[in-house]
PDB file of C-alpha atoms and ligand atoms in Angstrom:
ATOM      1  CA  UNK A  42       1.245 -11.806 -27.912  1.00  0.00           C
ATOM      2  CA  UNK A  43      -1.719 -10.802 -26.070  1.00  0.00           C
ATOM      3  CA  UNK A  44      -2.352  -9.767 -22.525  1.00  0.00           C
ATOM      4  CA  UNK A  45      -5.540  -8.865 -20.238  1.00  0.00           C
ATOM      5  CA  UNK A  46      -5.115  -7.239 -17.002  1.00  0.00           C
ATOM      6  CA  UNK A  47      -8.291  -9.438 -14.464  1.00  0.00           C
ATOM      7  CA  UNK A  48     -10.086  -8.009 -11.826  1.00  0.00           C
ATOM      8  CA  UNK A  49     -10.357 -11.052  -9.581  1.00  0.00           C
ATOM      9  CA  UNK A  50     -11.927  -9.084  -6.334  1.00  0.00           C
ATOM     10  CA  UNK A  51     -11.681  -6.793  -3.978  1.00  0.00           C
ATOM     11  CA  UNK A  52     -10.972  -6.557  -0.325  1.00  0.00           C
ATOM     12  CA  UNK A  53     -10.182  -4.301   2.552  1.00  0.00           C
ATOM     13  CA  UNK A  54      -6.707  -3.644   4.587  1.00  0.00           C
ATOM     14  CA  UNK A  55      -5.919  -0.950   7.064  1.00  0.00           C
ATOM     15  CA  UNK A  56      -3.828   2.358   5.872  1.00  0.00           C
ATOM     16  CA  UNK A  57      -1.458   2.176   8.904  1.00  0.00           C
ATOM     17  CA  UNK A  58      -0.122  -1.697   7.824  1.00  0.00           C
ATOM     18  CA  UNK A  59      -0.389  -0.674   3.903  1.00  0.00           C
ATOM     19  CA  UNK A  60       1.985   2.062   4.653  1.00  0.00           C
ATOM     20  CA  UNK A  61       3.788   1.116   7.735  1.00  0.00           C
ATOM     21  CA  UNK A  62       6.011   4.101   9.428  1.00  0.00           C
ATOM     22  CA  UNK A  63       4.288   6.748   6.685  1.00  0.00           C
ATOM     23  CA  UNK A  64       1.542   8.965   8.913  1.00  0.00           C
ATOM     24  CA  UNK A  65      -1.854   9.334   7.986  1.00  0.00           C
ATOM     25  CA  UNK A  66      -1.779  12.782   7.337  1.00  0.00           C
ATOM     26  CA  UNK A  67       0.937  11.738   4.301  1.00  0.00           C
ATOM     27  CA  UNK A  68      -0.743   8.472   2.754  1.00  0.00           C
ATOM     28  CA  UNK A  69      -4.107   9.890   2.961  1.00  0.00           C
ATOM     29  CA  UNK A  70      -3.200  12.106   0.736  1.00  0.00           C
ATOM     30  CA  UNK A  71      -2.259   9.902  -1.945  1.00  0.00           C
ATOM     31  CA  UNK A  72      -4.872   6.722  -1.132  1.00  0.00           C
ATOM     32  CA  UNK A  73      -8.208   6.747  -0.181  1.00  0.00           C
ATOM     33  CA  UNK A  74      -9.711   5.159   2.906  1.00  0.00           C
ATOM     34  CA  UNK A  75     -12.613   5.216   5.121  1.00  0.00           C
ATOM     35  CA  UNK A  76     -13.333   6.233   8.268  1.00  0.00           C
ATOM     36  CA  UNK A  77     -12.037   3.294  10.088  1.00  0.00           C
ATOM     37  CA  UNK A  78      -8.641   3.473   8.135  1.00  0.00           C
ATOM     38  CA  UNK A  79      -9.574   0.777   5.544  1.00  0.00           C
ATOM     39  CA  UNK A  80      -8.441   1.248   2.100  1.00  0.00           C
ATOM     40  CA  UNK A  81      -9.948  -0.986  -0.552  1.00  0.00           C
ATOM     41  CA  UNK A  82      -7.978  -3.020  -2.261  1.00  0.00           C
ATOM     42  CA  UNK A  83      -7.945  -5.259  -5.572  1.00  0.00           C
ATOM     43  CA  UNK A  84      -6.383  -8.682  -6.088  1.00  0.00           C
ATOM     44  CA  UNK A  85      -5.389  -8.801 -10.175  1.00  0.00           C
ATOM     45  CA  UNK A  86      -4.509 -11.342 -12.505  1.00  0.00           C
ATOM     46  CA  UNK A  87      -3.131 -11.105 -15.714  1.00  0.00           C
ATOM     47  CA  UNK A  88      -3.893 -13.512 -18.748  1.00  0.00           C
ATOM     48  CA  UNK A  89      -0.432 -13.844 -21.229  1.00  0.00           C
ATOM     49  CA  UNK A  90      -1.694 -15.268 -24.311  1.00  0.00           C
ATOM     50  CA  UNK A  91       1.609 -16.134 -25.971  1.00  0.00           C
ATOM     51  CA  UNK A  92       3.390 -16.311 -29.360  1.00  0.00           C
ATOM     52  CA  UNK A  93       4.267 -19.806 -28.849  1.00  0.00           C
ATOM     53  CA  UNK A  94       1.108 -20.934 -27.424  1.00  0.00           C
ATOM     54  CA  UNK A  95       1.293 -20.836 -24.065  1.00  0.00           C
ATOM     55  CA  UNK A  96      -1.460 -19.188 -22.194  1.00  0.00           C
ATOM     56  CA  UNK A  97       0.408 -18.026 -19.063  1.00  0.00           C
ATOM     57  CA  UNK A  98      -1.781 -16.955 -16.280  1.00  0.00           C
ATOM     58  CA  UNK A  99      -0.213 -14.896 -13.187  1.00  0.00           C
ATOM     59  CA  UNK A 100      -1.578 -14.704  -9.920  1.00  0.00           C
ATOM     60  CA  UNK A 101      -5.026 -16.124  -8.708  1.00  0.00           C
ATOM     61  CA  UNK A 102      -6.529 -13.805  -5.764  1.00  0.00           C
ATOM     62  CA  UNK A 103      -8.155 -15.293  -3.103  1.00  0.00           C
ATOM     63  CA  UNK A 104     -10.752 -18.364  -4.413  1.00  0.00           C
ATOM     64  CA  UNK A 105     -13.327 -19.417  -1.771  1.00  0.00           C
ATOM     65  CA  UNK A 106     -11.906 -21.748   0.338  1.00  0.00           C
ATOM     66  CA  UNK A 107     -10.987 -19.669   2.747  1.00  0.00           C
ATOM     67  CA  UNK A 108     -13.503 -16.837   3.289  1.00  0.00           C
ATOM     68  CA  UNK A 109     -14.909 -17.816   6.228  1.00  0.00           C
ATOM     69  CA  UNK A 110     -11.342 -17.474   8.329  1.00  0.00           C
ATOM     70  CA  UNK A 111     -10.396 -14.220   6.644  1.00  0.00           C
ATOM     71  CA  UNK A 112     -14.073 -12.527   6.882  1.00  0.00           C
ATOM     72  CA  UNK A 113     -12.306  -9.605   8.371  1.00  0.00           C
ATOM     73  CA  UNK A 114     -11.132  -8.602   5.066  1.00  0.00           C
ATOM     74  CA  UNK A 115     -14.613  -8.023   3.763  1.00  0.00           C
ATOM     75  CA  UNK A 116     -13.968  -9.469   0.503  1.00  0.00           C
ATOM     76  CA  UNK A 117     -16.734  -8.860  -2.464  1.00  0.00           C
ATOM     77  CA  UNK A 118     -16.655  -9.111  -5.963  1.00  0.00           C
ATOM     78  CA  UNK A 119     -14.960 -11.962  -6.128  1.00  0.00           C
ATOM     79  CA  UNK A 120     -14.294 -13.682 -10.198  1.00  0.00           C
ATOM     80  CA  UNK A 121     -14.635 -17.346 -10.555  1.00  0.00           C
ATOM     81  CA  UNK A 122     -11.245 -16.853 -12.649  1.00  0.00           C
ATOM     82  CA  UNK A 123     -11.954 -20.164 -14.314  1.00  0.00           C
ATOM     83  CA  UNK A 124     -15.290 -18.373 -15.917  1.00  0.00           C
ATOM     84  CA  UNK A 125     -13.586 -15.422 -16.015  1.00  0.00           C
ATOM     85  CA  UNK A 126     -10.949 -16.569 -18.487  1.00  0.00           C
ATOM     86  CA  UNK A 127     -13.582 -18.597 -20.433  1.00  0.00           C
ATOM     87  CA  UNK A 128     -15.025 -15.029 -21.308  1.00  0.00           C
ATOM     88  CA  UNK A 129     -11.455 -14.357 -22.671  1.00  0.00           C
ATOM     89  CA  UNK A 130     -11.972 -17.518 -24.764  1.00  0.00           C
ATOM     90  CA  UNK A 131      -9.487 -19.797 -22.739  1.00  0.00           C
ATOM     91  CA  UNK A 132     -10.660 -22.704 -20.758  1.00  0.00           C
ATOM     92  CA  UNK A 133      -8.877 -23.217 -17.493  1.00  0.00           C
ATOM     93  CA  UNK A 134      -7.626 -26.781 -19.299  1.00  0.00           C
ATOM     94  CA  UNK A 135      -6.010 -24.883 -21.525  1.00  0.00           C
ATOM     95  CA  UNK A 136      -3.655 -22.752 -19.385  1.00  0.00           C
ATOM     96  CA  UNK A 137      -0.506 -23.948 -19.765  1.00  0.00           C
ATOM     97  CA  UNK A 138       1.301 -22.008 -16.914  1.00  0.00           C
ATOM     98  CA  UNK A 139       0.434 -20.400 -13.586  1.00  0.00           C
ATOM     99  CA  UNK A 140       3.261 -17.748 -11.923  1.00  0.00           C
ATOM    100  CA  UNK A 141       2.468 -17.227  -8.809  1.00  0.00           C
ATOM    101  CA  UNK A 142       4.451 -13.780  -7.662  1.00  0.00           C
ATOM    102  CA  UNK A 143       3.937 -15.611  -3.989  1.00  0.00           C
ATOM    103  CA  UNK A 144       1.912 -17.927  -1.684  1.00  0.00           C
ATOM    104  CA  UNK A 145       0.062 -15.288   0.222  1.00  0.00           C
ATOM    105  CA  UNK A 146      -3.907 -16.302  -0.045  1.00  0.00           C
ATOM    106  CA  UNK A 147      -4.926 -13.234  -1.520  1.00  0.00           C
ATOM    107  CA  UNK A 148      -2.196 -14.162  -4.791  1.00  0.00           C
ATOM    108  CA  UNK A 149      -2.812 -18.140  -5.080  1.00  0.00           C
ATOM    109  CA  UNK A 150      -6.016 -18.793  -3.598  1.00  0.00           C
ATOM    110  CA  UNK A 151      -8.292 -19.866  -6.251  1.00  0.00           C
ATOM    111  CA  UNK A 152      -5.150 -22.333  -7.974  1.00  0.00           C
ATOM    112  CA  UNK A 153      -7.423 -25.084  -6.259  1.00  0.00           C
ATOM    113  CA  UNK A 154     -10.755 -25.729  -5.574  1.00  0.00           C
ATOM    114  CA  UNK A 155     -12.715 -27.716  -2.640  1.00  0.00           C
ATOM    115  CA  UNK A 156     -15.520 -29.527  -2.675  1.00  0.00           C
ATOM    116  CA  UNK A 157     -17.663 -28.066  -0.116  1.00  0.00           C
ATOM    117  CA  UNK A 158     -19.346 -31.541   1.072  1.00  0.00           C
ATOM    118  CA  UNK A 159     -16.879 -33.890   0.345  1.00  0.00           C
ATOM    119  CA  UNK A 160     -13.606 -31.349   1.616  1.00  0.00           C
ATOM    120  CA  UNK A 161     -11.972 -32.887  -1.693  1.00  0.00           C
ATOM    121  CA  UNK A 162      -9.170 -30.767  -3.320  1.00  0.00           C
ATOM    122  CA  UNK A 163      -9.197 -30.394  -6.723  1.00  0.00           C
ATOM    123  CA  UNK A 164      -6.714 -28.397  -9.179  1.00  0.00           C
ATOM    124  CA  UNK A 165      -8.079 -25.302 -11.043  1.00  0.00           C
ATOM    125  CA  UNK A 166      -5.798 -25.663 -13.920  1.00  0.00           C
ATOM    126  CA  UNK A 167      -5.074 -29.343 -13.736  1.00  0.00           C
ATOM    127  CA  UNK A 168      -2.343 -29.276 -16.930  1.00  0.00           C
ATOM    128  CA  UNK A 169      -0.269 -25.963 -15.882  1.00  0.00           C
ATOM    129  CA  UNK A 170       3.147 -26.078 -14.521  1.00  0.00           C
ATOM    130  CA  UNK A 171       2.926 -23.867 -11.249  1.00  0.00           C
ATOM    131  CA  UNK A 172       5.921 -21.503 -11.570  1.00  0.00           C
ATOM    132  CA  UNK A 173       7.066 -20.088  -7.802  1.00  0.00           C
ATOM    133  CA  UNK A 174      10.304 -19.704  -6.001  1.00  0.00           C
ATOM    134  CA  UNK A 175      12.410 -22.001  -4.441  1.00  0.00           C
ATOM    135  CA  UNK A 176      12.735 -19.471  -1.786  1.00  0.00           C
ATOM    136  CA  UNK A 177       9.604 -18.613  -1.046  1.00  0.00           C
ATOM    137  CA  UNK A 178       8.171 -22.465  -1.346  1.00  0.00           C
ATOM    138  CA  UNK A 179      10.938 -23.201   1.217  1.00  0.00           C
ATOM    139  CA  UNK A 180       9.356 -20.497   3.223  1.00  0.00           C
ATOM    140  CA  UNK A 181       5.448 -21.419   2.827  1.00  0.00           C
ATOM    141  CA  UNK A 182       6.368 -25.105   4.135  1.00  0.00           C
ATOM    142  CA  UNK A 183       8.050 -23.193   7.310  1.00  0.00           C
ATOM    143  CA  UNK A 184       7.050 -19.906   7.853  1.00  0.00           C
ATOM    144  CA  UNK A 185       8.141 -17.374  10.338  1.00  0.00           C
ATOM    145  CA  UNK A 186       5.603 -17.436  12.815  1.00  0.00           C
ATOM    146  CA  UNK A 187       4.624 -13.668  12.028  1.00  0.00           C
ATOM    147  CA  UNK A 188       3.878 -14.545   8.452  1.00  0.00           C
ATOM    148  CA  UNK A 189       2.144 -17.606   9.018  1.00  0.00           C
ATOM    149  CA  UNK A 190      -1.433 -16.575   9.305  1.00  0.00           C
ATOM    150  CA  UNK A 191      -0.661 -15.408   5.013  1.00  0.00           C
ATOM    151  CA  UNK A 192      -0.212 -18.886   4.147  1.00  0.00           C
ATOM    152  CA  UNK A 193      -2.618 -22.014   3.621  1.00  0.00           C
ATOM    153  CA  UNK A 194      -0.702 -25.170   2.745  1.00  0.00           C
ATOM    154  CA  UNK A 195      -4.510 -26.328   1.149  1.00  0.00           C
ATOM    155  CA  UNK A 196      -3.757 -23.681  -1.747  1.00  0.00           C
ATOM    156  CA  UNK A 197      -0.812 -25.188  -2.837  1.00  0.00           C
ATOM    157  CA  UNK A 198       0.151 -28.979  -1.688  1.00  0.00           C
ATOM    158  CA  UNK A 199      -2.158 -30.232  -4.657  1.00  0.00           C
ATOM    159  CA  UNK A 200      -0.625 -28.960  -6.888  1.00  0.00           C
ATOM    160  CA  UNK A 201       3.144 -30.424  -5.676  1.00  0.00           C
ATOM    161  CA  UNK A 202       1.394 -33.849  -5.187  1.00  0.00           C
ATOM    162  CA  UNK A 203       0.204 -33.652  -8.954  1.00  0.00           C
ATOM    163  CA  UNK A 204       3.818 -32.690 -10.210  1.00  0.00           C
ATOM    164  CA  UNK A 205       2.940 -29.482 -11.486  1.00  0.00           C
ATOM    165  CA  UNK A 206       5.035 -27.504  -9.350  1.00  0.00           C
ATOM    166  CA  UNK A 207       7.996 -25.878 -11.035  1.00  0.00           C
ATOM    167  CA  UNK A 208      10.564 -24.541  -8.466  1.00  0.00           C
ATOM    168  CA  UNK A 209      12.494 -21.476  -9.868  1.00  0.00           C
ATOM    169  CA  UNK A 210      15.957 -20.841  -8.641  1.00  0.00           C
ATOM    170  CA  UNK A 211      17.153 -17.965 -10.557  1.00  0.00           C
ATOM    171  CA  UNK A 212      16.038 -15.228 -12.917  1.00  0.00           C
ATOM    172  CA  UNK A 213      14.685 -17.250 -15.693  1.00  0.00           C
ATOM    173  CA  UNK A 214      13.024 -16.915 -19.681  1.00  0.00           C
ATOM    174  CA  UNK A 215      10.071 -19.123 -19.719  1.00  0.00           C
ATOM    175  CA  UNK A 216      10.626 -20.824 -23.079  1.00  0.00           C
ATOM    176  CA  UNK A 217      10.101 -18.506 -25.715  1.00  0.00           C
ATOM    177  CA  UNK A 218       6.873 -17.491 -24.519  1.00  0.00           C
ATOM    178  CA  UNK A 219       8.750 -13.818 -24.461  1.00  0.00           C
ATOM    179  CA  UNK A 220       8.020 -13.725 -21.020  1.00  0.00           C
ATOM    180  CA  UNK A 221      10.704 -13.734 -18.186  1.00  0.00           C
ATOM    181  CA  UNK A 222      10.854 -14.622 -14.406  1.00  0.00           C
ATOM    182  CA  UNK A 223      13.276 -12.178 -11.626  1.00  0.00           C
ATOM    183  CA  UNK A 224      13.590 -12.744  -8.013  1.00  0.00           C
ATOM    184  CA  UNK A 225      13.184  -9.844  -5.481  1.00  0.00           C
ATOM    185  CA  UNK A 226      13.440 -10.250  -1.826  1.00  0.00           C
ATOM    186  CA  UNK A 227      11.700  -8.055   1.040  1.00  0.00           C
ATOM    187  CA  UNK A 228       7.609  -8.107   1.061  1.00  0.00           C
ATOM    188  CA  UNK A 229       8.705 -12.456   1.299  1.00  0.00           C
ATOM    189  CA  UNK A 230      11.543 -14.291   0.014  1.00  0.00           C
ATOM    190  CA  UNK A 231      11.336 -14.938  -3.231  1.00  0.00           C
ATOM    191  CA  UNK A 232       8.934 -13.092  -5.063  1.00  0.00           C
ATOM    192  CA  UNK A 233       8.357 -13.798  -8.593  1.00  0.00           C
ATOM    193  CA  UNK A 234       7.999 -10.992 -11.094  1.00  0.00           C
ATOM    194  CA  UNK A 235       6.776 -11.528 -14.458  1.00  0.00           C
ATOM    195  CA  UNK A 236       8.654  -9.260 -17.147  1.00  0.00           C
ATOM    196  CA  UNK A 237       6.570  -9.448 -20.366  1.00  0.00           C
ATOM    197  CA  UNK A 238       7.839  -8.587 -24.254  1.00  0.00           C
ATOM    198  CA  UNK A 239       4.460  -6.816 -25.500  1.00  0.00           C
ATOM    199  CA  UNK A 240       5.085  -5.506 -29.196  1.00  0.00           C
ATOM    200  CA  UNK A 241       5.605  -2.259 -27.959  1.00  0.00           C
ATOM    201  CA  UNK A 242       6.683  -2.435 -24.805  1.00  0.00           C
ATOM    202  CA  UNK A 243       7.489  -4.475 -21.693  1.00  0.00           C
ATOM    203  CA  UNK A 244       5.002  -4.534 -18.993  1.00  0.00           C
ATOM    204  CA  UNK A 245       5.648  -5.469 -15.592  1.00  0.00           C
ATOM    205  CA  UNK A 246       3.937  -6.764 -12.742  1.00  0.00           C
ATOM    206  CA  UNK A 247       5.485  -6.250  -9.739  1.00  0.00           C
ATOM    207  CA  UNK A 248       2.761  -7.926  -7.499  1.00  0.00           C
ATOM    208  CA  UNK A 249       3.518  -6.643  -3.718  1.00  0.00           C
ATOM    209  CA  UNK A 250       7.290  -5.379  -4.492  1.00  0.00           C
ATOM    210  CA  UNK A 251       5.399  -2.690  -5.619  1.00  0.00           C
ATOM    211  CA  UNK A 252       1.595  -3.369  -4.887  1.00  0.00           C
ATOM    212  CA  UNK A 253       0.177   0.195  -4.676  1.00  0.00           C
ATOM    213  CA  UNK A 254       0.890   3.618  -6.919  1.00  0.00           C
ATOM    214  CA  UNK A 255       1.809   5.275  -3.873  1.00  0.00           C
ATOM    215  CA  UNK A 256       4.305   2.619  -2.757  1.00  0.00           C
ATOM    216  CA  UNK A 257       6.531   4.480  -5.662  1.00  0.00           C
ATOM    217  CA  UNK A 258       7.765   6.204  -3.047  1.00  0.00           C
ATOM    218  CA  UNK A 259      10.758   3.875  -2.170  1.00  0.00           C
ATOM    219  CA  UNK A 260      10.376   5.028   1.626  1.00  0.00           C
ATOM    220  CA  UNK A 261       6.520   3.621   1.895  1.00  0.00           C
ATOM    221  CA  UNK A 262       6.719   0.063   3.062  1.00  0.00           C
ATOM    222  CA  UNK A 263       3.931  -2.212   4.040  1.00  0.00           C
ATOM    223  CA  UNK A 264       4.074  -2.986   7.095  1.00  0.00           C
ATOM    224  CA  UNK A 265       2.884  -6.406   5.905  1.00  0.00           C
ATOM    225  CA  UNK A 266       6.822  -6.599   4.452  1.00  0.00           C
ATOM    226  CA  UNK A 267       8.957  -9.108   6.111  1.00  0.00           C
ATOM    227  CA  UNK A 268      12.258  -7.366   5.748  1.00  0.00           C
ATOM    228  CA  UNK A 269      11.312  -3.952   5.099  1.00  0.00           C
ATOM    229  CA  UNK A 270      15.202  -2.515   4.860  1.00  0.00           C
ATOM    230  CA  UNK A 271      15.693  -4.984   1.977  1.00  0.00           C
ATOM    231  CA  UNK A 272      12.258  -3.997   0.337  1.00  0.00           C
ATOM    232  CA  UNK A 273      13.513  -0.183  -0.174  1.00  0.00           C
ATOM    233  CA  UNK A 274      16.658  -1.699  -1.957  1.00  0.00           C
ATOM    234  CA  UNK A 275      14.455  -4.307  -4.387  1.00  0.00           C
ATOM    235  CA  UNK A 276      12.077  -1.882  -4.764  1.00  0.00           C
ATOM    236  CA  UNK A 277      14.488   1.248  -6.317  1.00  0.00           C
ATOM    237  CA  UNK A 278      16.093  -1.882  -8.261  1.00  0.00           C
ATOM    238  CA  UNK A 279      12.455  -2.411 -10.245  1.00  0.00           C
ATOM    239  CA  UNK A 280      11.877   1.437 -10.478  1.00  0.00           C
ATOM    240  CA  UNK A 281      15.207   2.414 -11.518  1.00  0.00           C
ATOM    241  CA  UNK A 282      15.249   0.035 -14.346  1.00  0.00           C
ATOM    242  CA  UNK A 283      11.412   0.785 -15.258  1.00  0.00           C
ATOM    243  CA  UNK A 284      12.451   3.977 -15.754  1.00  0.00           C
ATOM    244  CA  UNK A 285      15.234   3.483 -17.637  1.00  0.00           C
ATOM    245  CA  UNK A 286      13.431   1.022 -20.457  1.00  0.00           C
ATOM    246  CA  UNK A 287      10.340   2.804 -20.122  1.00  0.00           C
ATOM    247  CA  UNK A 288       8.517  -0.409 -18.673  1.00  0.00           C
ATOM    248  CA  UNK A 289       4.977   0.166 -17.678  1.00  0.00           C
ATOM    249  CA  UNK A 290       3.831  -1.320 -14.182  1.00  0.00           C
ATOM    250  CA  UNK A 291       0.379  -3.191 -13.073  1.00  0.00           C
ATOM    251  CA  UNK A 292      -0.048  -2.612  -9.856  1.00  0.00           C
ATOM    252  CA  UNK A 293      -1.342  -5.609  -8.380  1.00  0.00           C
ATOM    253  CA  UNK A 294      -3.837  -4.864  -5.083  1.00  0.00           C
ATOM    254  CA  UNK A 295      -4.156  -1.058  -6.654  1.00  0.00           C
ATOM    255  CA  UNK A 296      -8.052   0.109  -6.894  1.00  0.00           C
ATOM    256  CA  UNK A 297      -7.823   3.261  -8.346  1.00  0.00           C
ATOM    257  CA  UNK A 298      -4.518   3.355 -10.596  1.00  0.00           C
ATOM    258  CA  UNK A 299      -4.191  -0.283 -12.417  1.00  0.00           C
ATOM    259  CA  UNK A 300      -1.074   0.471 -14.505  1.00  0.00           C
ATOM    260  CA  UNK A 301       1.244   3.154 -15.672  1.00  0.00           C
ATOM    261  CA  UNK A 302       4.634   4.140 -16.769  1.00  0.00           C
ATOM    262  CA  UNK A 303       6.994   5.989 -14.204  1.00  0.00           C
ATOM    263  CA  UNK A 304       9.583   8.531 -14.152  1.00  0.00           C
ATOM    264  CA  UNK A 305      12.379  10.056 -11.725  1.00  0.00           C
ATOM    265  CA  UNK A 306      11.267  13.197  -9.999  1.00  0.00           C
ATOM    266  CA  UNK A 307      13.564  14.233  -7.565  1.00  0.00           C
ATOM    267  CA  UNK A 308      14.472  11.670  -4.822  1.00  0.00           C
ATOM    268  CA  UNK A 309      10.620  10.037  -6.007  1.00  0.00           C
ATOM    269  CA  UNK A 310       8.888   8.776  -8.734  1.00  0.00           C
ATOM    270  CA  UNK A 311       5.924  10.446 -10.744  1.00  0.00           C
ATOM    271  CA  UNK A 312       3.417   8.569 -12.765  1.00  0.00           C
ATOM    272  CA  UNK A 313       2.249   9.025 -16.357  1.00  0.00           C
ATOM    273  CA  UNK A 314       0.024   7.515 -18.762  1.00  0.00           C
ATOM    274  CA  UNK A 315      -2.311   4.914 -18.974  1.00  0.00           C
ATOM    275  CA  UNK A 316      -3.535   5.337 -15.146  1.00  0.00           C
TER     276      UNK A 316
HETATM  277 ZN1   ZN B 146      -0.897  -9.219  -1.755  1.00  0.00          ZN
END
């Protein structure tokens, strides 16, 4: 088994919603942003290249078919993640699955594609089974109206009208592949995290349970978190354990810090290797 950590983009979000109740004077400290409170962000993938075969891509960042409405995020460097996986030697045909932690644009965007003068949808990896939640599906078809504006039903209903949408109820091992599926609840219902068997270790990616280094701290919240009290509880859940096994974390949207291990230091966590 193989695995490659993609840089699919960047974009920017404002310090006081990455770190909701936590004051300036305290997150600035421990992320950097600009003058106007933005803190750059990055939206990784990661590329699972399988035992038995499958090629098991998680997370998509934003694609292009949105840009224009979210130009206030000021995203740049954005991968076409279909060439960017051909320079790993896998064509996007040949991607067997596609987790998606959640249905937030900046996570599944680029799982389909539109034809700019026609308006056509197309499918980015037309013979992958598209692994989300049943929980947070049920909540992308009927949102809350405060979490609406993170959803575009465009990124997703192609791939349901194809059949490639697999619904996940429950914790789950997909196949053999050694990786596994858990549920955690509070940035959105549902959220999918990918728990993979490397020879050495198991790496996790937590995608916005944990997006950030700094969000180690099980008292920083986004304020972009839909049920913050239950986020503090899912969130010591994932640390607790990663410390226990040793798991190393990829922090999803995290510019400066793109994985490490963790371990208890007082009532907090403290990072080590591999930053
Ligand atoms: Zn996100």
């Amino acid at each position: 088994m193989k695995y490659y950590i993609i840089n699919t983009g960047y974009f920017y979000a404002d310090g006081g919603v990455m770190f909701g109740a936590i004051p300036k004077a305290a997150w600035k400290k421990r992320y950097d942003a600009g003058d106007a409170n933005d803190c750059r962000l990055v939206m990784r993938s990661l590329l699972v290249l399988a035992d038995d075969g499958r090629v098991i891509l998680v997370d998509a960042g934003v694609g292009t078919k949105q840009l224009k409405k979210l130009a206030s995020y000021k995203f740049s460097g954005l991968l076409d993640l279909r060439q960017g996986l051909l320079q790993l030697g896998v064509k996007a045909e040949a991607v067997t699955d596609v987790v998606l932690t959640h249905l937030h644009f900046d996570h599944c965007g680029s799982v389909t594609l539109k034809d700019e003068e026609t308006g056509e949808l197309s499918l980015s990896f037309p013979h992958a089974r598209h692994w989300v939640s049943r929980a947070q599906w049920e909540n992308f078809l009927s949102p809350h109206p405060l979490e609406k504006d993170s959803y575009f039903l465009e990124d997703m209903m192609p791939v349901e009208e194809a059949g490639l949408l697999q619904l996940v109820e429950a914790d789950c091992e997909m196949g053999s592949s050694g990786v596994s599926l858990r549920l955690y609840d509070g940035h959105t219902p549902g959220q999918l995290v990918p728990y993979i068997a490397a020879p050495d270790k198991t790496v996790v990616f937590p995608g916005d349970v944990v997006p950030l280094a700094a969000h180690c701290s099980p008292a920083w919240i986004s304020a972009y978190d839909t049920s913050p009290l239950i986020s503090y509880h899912e969130k010591i859940r994932l640390l607790e354990e990663a410390v226990d096994k040793g798991q190393q974390l990829i922090f999803c949207h995290d510019a400066y810090t793109p994985q490490t291990f963790i371990r208890r230091a007082g009532k907090y966590y403290s990072l080590y290797g591999n930053f």
